[in-house]
Amino acid sequence: MNARRSLPILATIMVGVLLGVWIIFMNEPDSPDIAERPQFGEEEGSAGMTGPQGGKLFVQDDMGLELIIHETAAYPHFRLYPYHQGQPLPPADMQVTIALMRLGQPAQLYAFRPEGNYLISDDEVEEPHSFELVITAEWRDKNYRWGYSQVEGRVQMSDESMHGNGIQLATAGPVVIQPRVTLPGEIIFNEHTIVHVVPRLPGMVVAVERHHGQAVEKGEVLIVMESAMLADLRSQYLVARQRLALAQTVYDREKQLWQEKITAKQDYLVAKQQWEEARIESQLAAERLQALGVRPESSLSGKNLARYEIRSPISGIVIDKAVVTGEAVKADKTVFIVADVSTIWAAIRVFPRDLHRIHVGQRATVHADAHQLVRAGKVIYITTLLDERTRTATARVELDNHDQVWRPGMFVKADLLGEDIAVPLAVPLAALQRIADQLVVFGRYGEFFEMRPLKLGRSDGQMVEVISGLSAGERYAVSNSFIIKAELVKAGVAHDH
């Protein structure tokens, strides 16, 4: 019973001793490859045989222990099958601990519990499966120990070879990243700066001055029309002006005669009333013309009263023209569409999975790679409903376009930027390599590179957050890491699932 209680203490002391040996060994410049070293515990047990379950069989005296890394369950873990004199033992009768050591990492201690006909570890066995381990077991107050090492995803490369291959190292540590999501889109017109030009009165087109795609200035003539309705309104305006002038003359004369007591006040009041009526009529005739966009002019006598010039209300580009010379045009027909292109929109397609990352006011960088254009803008609007066909929302990014280099119809990509976030650990995207279905970096330990599969988090397109798989302070290959991958493939030591 005392031996049973002291087992965890002895295991902890043993792990510390082994870790010290490991550190001393790794600091030796001429250390042999780990696979070539003497196995731990060879004086107390033997390994190298294959057990009934297809795993590594360790034997000492009449006791055997078969080790398997089981990878088909929810997570990879150790399974141990105990044997005595070649026959299976009940797993609950044995207590086992494994101390596992990896390059550049502290020792990890695994405890086991019985499950079915085997013992299962209490923690995951992470990739790569490259390590040295010590197994300690107790059965019927007798202790057993075995040592074992295996290499996976490791390449030996001297500093000279590393520098010759252009491989540079970096130290893992905290980084400030700016998360971004890159989405496709298209340049479109700013709908707020598009104007539909209508004549407001019917007439015949006698001249078309501007055409589709041409630039126009505010107030520039687009088309010239002749309108019988306009001629009638102008003639009414001219008659009203003449009546007002006559009424003004009579009023002024009657006012003077009344003040000199030559005429009766009644004549003065009649003249004043007639002048007021003429003034109102003239003002009404002018407002009828102004309501149609025609400037009232008093000098039209002898000119073409039916001539009507339609002018551009803004400076911009003619994006549509719907009239030809000689056409009869109705008062409500759109004859021109003019767009101010000093600002334009990038219509970005936002997939449902990214909607929570996009908001109004968010900074964005828009790229038109085919035209080598880059410009910064902001999200000004996000549609509430998803498009029925594409099942995406649209985010509008407003861009300055005073140089008119951005043209509607261009296909673009937008980097929608988040707020700066300080993460405890991040690596450059350029350092990542894909092996099987994993993204890895290659840690540097003495003269060895060993792959470290990573669980990744947020990214800004340059750096990516590391959630697990690498520790702060570890050095890793940051450039030309594909050379290390090629060496692994050539050597056939990369783990294949």
Coordinates of C-alpha atoms in Angstrom, one line a residue, residues 88-496:
P88 CA -4.4 -10.4 -21.2
L89 CA -4.6 -8.9 -17.8
P90 CA -7.7 -7.0 -16.4
P91 CA -6.7 -3.3 -17.0
A92 CA -8.0 -2.3 -13.6
D93 CA -5.3 -4.4 -11.9
M94 CA -2.5 -2.2 -13.2
Q95 CA -1.5 1.4 -12.6
V96 CA 0.4 3.1 -15.5
T97 CA 1.9 6.5 -16.1
I98 CA 3.7 7.8 -19.2
A99 CA 6.1 10.7 -19.2
L100 CA 6.4 12.2 -22.7
M101 CA 9.0 14.7 -23.9
R102 CA 9.2 16.6 -27.1
L103 CA 11.8 18.9 -28.6
G104 CA 11.6 22.4 -27.2
Q105 CA 8.6 21.6 -24.9
P106 CA 8.2 20.7 -21.2
A107 CA 7.6 17.0 -20.2
Q108 CA 3.9 15.9 -20.3
L109 CA 2.6 13.4 -17.8
Y110 CA -0.3 11.0 -18.9
A111 CA -2.4 9.1 -16.4
F112 CA -4.6 6.1 -17.4
R113 CA -8.0 4.7 -16.5
P114 CA -9.4 1.3 -17.5
E115 CA -11.9 1.0 -20.4
G116 CA -12.9 -2.3 -21.8
N117 CA -9.9 -4.5 -22.2
Y118 CA -7.4 -1.6 -22.2
L119 CA -6.2 1.5 -20.4
I120 CA -6.9 4.8 -22.0
S121 CA -4.9 8.1 -21.5
D122 CA -6.5 11.1 -19.8
D123 CA -5.2 13.5 -22.4
E124 CA -4.7 13.9 -26.2
V125 CA -1.6 12.9 -28.0
E126 CA -0.9 15.8 -30.2
E127 CA 0.8 15.8 -33.6
P128 CA 3.5 15.3 -34.5
H129 CA 4.0 11.9 -32.9
S130 CA 7.7 12.6 -32.4
F131 CA 8.8 12.2 -28.9
E132 CA 10.6 10.2 -26.2
L133 CA 8.6 8.6 -23.5
V134 CA 9.0 6.6 -20.3
I135 CA 6.4 4.1 -19.2
T136 CA 6.2 3.2 -15.5
A137 CA 3.8 0.5 -14.4
E138 CA 2.9 -1.2 -11.1
W139 CA 1.3 -4.7 -10.8
R140 CA 1.1 -6.7 -7.5
D141 CA 3.5 -4.3 -5.8
K142 CA 6.1 -4.7 -8.5
N143 CA 7.3 -1.8 -10.6
Y144 CA 8.2 -1.9 -14.3
R145 CA 9.7 0.7 -16.6
W146 CA 10.2 0.9 -20.3
G147 CA 11.6 3.7 -22.6
Y148 CA 10.8 4.4 -26.2
S149 CA 11.4 7.1 -28.8
Q150 CA 10.1 7.7 -32.3
V151 CA 10.7 10.4 -34.9
E152 CA 8.1 12.0 -37.2
G153 CA 8.1 15.2 -39.2
R154 CA 11.7 15.9 -38.4
V155 CA 14.6 17.0 -40.6
Q156 CA 18.2 17.5 -39.6
M157 CA 19.8 20.6 -41.1
S158 CA 22.9 22.4 -40.1
D159 CA 23.1 26.1 -39.7
E160 CA 25.2 26.4 -42.8
S161 CA 22.7 24.5 -44.9
M162 CA 19.9 26.5 -43.4
H163 CA 21.5 29.8 -44.3
G164 CA 22.5 28.4 -47.7
N165 CA 18.9 27.6 -48.5
G166 CA 17.8 31.1 -47.4
I167 CA 15.8 29.8 -44.5
Q168 CA 15.3 32.6 -41.9
L169 CA 14.1 32.1 -38.3
A170 CA 11.7 34.1 -36.2
T171 CA 10.7 33.8 -32.6
A172 CA 7.0 33.2 -31.8
G173 CA 5.5 35.9 -29.6
P174 CA 2.6 38.4 -29.3
V175 CA 1.5 40.5 -32.3
V176 CA -1.1 43.1 -33.0
I177 CA -3.2 41.9 -35.9
Q178 CA -6.0 43.6 -37.8
P179 CA -8.5 41.0 -38.7
R180 CA -9.9 41.3 -42.2
V181 CA -12.3 39.4 -44.4
T182 CA -11.8 39.5 -48.2
L183 CA -14.9 39.4 -50.3
P184 CA -15.7 39.8 -54.1
G185 CA -17.6 42.7 -55.6
E186 CA -18.2 45.1 -58.5
I187 CA -17.9 48.8 -59.0
I188 CA -21.3 50.5 -59.5
F189 CA -22.6 54.1 -59.8
N190 CA -23.4 56.1 -56.7
E191 CA -27.2 56.0 -56.8
H192 CA -27.3 59.3 -54.9
T193 CA -25.6 61.2 -57.7
I194 CA -27.6 59.9 -60.7
V195 CA -30.1 62.3 -62.3
H196 CA -32.9 61.5 -64.7
V197 CA -33.5 64.4 -67.1
V198 CA -37.1 64.9 -68.4
P199 CA -38.4 67.7 -70.6
R200 CA -41.4 68.5 -68.5
L201 CA -43.4 69.5 -71.5
P202 CA -44.1 67.9 -74.9
G203 CA -42.3 68.9 -78.0
M204 CA -40.2 67.9 -81.1
V205 CA -36.5 67.3 -80.8
V206 CA -34.6 69.5 -83.3
A207 CA -31.0 69.0 -82.1
V208 CA -29.1 66.5 -79.8
E209 CA -26.0 68.1 -78.4
R210 CA -24.6 65.4 -76.2
H211 CA -24.4 61.6 -76.5
H212 CA -23.9 58.4 -74.4
G213 CA -20.6 58.3 -72.5
Q214 CA -19.7 62.0 -72.9
A215 CA -18.8 64.3 -70.1
V216 CA -21.0 67.3 -69.4
E217 CA -20.8 70.3 -67.2
K218 CA -23.7 71.6 -65.1
G219 CA -25.9 73.9 -67.2
E220 CA -24.6 72.5 -70.5
V221 CA -27.3 72.0 -73.3
L222 CA -28.2 68.4 -73.9
I223 CA -31.0 68.7 -76.5
V224 CA -33.0 71.5 -78.2
M225 CA -36.7 71.1 -78.6
E226 CA -39.6 73.0 -80.1
S227 CA -42.8 73.0 -78.1
A228 CA -46.1 74.6 -79.0
M229 CA -47.1 74.5 -75.4
L230 CA -44.0 76.5 -74.5
A231 CA -44.7 79.0 -77.3
D232 CA -48.2 79.6 -75.8
L233 CA -46.9 80.0 -72.3
R234 CA -44.2 82.4 -73.4
S235 CA -46.7 84.5 -75.4
Q236 CA -48.9 84.6 -72.3
Y237 CA -45.9 85.8 -70.3
L238 CA -45.1 88.5 -72.8
V239 CA -48.7 89.7 -73.0
A240 CA -48.8 89.8 -69.2
R241 CA -45.6 91.8 -69.1
Q242 CA -47.0 94.4 -71.5
R243 CA -50.2 94.7 -69.6
L244 CA -48.2 95.2 -66.4
A245 CA -46.2 97.9 -68.1
L246 CA -49.3 99.7 -69.3
A247 CA -51.1 99.4 -65.9
Q248 CA -47.9 100.7 -64.2
T249 CA -48.0 103.8 -66.4
V250 CA -51.7 104.5 -65.8
Y251 CA -51.3 103.9 -62.0
D252 CA -48.3 106.3 -61.8
R253 CA -50.3 109.0 -63.7
E254 CA -53.5 108.6 -61.7
K255 CA -51.5 108.6 -58.4
Q256 CA -49.8 111.9 -59.3
L257 CA -53.1 113.6 -60.5
W258 CA -54.9 112.5 -57.3
Q259 CA -52.0 113.8 -55.1
E260 CA -52.3 117.2 -57.0
K261 CA -56.1 117.0 -56.4
I262 CA -56.8 117.2 -60.1
T263 CA -58.8 113.8 -60.3
A264 CA -61.0 112.0 -57.9
K265 CA -59.6 109.4 -55.5
Q266 CA -61.9 106.8 -57.2
D267 CA -59.9 107.0 -60.4
Y268 CA -56.7 106.5 -58.5
L269 CA -58.0 103.4 -56.7
V270 CA -59.3 101.9 -60.0
A271 CA -55.9 102.3 -61.6
K272 CA -54.2 100.8 -58.5
Q273 CA -56.4 97.7 -58.7
Q274 CA -55.7 97.2 -62.4
W275 CA -52.0 97.5 -61.7
E276 CA -52.2 94.9 -58.9
E277 CA -54.1 92.5 -61.2
A278 CA -51.6 93.0 -64.0
R279 CA -48.7 92.4 -61.6
I280 CA -50.2 89.1 -60.3
E281 CA -50.9 87.9 -63.8
S282 CA -47.4 88.6 -64.9
Q283 CA -45.9 86.9 -61.9
L284 CA -48.2 83.8 -62.5
A285 CA -47.1 83.6 -66.1
A286 CA -43.4 83.7 -65.1
E287 CA -43.9 81.0 -62.4
R288 CA -45.5 78.7 -65.0
L289 CA -42.4 79.0 -67.1
Q290 CA -40.1 78.5 -64.1
A291 CA -42.0 75.4 -63.0
L292 CA -41.1 73.9 -66.4
G293 CA -37.4 74.8 -66.0
V294 CA -37.6 77.7 -68.4
R295 CA -36.2 81.0 -67.5
P296 CA -38.8 83.9 -68.1
E297 CA -37.3 86.4 -70.5
S298 CA -38.8 89.7 -71.5
S299 CA -36.6 90.0 -74.7
L300 CA -38.2 87.1 -76.7
S301 CA -40.2 89.3 -79.0
G302 CA -39.4 88.4 -82.6
K303 CA -37.6 85.2 -81.6
N304 CA -38.6 81.5 -81.7
L305 CA -41.0 81.2 -78.8
A306 CA -41.2 77.4 -79.2
R307 CA -37.4 76.8 -78.7
Y308 CA -36.7 74.8 -75.6
E309 CA -33.1 73.9 -74.4
I310 CA -32.8 71.1 -71.9
R311 CA -29.7 71.5 -69.8
S312 CA -27.7 69.2 -67.6
P313 CA -28.6 69.7 -63.9
I314 CA -25.2 68.4 -62.7
S315 CA -21.7 67.8 -64.0
G316 CA -21.0 64.2 -64.8
I317 CA -21.2 61.5 -67.5
V318 CA -24.1 60.8 -69.8
I319 CA -24.9 57.2 -69.0
D320 CA -28.1 56.9 -71.1
K321 CA -29.7 58.8 -74.0
A322 CA -33.2 58.0 -75.1
V323 CA -34.0 60.5 -77.9
V324 CA -33.0 61.2 -81.5
T325 CA -33.4 64.2 -83.7
G326 CA -37.0 64.6 -85.0
E327 CA -38.6 62.5 -82.3
A328 CA -41.8 63.7 -80.6
V329 CA -41.2 63.6 -76.9
K330 CA -43.8 63.4 -74.1
A331 CA -43.5 65.6 -71.0
D332 CA -42.7 62.7 -68.7
K333 CA -40.2 60.8 -70.8
T334 CA -36.6 60.4 -69.4
V335 CA -34.4 61.7 -72.3
F336 CA -31.0 61.6 -70.5
I337 CA -29.5 60.0 -67.4
V338 CA -26.4 61.8 -66.1
A339 CA -24.2 60.5 -63.3
D340 CA -21.7 62.3 -61.2
V341 CA -18.8 59.9 -60.9
S342 CA -16.6 61.9 -58.5
T343 CA -17.7 59.2 -56.0
I344 CA -18.6 55.7 -56.8
W345 CA -19.6 52.6 -54.9
A346 CA -18.1 49.1 -54.6
A347 CA -21.0 46.7 -54.2
I348 CA -19.5 43.9 -52.1
R349 CA -21.2 40.5 -51.8
V350 CA -21.3 39.4 -48.2
F351 CA -21.9 35.7 -47.4
P352 CA -24.2 34.9 -44.4
R353 CA -21.2 33.5 -42.5
D354 CA -19.5 36.8 -42.7
L355 CA -22.4 39.1 -41.9
H356 CA -21.5 39.4 -38.2
R357 CA -18.1 40.7 -39.1
I358 CA -19.3 43.6 -41.3
H359 CA -20.8 46.9 -40.0
V360 CA -21.5 50.4 -41.3
G361 CA -18.5 52.7 -40.9
Q362 CA -16.1 49.8 -41.2
R363 CA -12.8 50.6 -43.1
A364 CA -12.2 48.8 -46.3
T365 CA -9.5 48.5 -49.0
V366 CA -10.8 47.9 -52.5
H367 CA -8.5 46.2 -55.1
A368 CA -9.0 46.0 -58.8
D369 CA -6.1 43.7 -59.5
A370 CA -6.7 43.6 -63.3
H371 CA -6.3 47.3 -63.4
Q372 CA -3.7 47.6 -60.6
L373 CA -5.9 49.9 -58.6
V374 CA -6.2 50.1 -54.8
R375 CA -8.3 52.6 -52.8
A376 CA -9.5 53.0 -49.3
G377 CA -13.1 53.6 -48.4
K378 CA -15.8 53.0 -45.8
V379 CA -18.9 50.8 -45.6
I380 CA -21.9 53.1 -45.9
Y381 CA -24.8 50.7 -46.1
I382 CA -25.6 46.9 -45.8
T383 CA -28.7 45.5 -47.3
T384 CA -31.2 44.0 -44.9
L385 CA -32.5 41.3 -47.2
L386 CA -30.4 38.6 -48.9
D387 CA -30.5 38.3 -52.6
E388 CA -32.9 35.5 -53.7
R389 CA -30.5 34.1 -56.3
T390 CA -27.0 34.4 -54.7
R391 CA -28.2 34.3 -51.0
T392 CA -25.8 37.1 -50.2
A393 CA -26.2 40.6 -48.7
T394 CA -24.6 43.7 -50.3
A395 CA -22.3 46.0 -48.5
R396 CA -21.7 49.4 -50.3
V397 CA -18.2 50.9 -49.9
E398 CA -18.0 54.5 -51.0
L399 CA -14.8 55.5 -52.9
D400 CA -13.4 58.8 -54.0
N401 CA -13.2 58.9 -57.8
H402 CA -12.2 62.5 -58.7
D403 CA -9.5 61.1 -61.0
Q404 CA -12.2 58.9 -62.7
V405 CA -10.0 55.8 -62.8
W406 CA -12.6 53.6 -61.3
R407 CA -15.2 52.6 -63.8
P408 CA -18.6 50.9 -63.1
G409 CA -18.5 47.2 -64.1
M410 CA -15.0 46.6 -62.8
F411 CA -14.7 43.4 -60.7
V412 CA -13.0 44.0 -57.4
K413 CA -12.0 42.4 -54.1
A414 CA -12.5 44.3 -50.8
D415 CA -10.5 43.7 -47.6
L416 CA -12.9 44.7 -44.8
L417 CA -10.8 45.6 -41.8
G418 CA -11.6 45.0 -38.2
E419 CA -10.2 46.7 -35.1
D420 CA -6.6 46.1 -34.0
I421 CA -6.4 43.1 -31.7
A422 CA -3.4 42.1 -29.6
V423 CA -3.0 38.3 -29.7
P424 CA -0.5 36.4 -27.4
L425 CA 0.9 34.4 -30.3
A426 CA 0.9 34.8 -34.1
V427 CA 3.0 33.7 -37.1
P428 CA 3.2 35.0 -40.7
L429 CA 1.0 33.3 -43.2
A430 CA 4.1 32.9 -45.4
A431 CA 5.6 30.5 -42.7
L432 CA 2.7 28.0 -43.1
Q433 CA 3.0 24.8 -45.1
R434 CA 0.3 22.2 -45.7
I435 CA 1.1 18.6 -44.9
A436 CA -1.7 16.2 -45.4
D437 CA -4.7 18.0 -44.0
Q438 CA -2.8 20.2 -41.6
L439 CA -1.2 23.6 -41.6
V440 CA 2.2 23.5 -39.9
V441 CA 5.3 25.5 -39.2
F442 CA 8.7 24.1 -38.6
G443 CA 10.2 24.7 -35.2
R444 CA 14.0 24.9 -34.9
Y445 CA 15.6 22.8 -32.1
G446 CA 19.3 22.5 -32.2
E447 CA 20.1 21.3 -35.7
F448 CA 16.6 19.8 -36.2
F449 CA 13.5 21.2 -37.8
E450 CA 10.3 19.6 -36.6
M451 CA 6.8 20.3 -37.9
R452 CA 4.3 21.8 -35.5
P453 CA 0.6 21.4 -36.6
L454 CA -1.2 24.6 -35.6
K455 CA -4.8 25.5 -34.6
L456 CA -5.3 28.9 -36.1
G457 CA -7.5 31.8 -35.2
R458 CA -8.0 35.3 -36.6
S459 CA -5.9 36.7 -39.5
D460 CA -5.2 40.1 -41.1
G461 CA -3.9 38.6 -44.4
Q462 CA -0.3 38.9 -43.2
M463 CA -0.3 37.4 -39.7
V464 CA -2.5 34.7 -38.2
E465 CA -3.2 34.0 -34.6
V466 CA -2.0 30.7 -33.2
I467 CA -4.4 29.1 -30.7
S468 CA -2.4 25.9 -30.1
G469 CA 0.6 24.0 -31.5
L470 CA 3.4 26.5 -30.8
S471 CA 4.6 28.2 -27.7
A472 CA 5.8 31.7 -27.1
G473 CA 9.6 31.9 -27.4
E474 CA 10.0 28.9 -29.8
R475 CA 11.9 29.6 -33.0
Y476 CA 10.5 28.6 -36.3
A477 CA 11.3 28.9 -40.0
V478 CA 9.6 32.0 -41.4
S479 CA 10.9 32.0 -45.0
N480 CA 11.6 29.2 -47.6
S481 CA 10.0 26.7 -45.3
F482 CA 8.9 24.8 -48.4
I483 CA 12.5 23.5 -48.6
I484 CA 12.0 21.8 -45.3
K485 CA 8.7 20.3 -46.4
A486 CA 10.4 19.0 -49.6
E487 CA 13.1 17.3 -47.4
L488 CA 10.4 15.7 -45.3
V489 CA 8.6 14.4 -48.4
K490 CA 11.9 13.1 -49.9
A491 CA 12.8 11.3 -46.6
G492 CA 9.3 9.9 -46.3
V493 CA 9.0 10.9 -42.6
A494 CA 6.0 13.1 -42.8
H495 CA 3.0 11.6 -41.1
D496 CA 0.4 10.4 -43.5

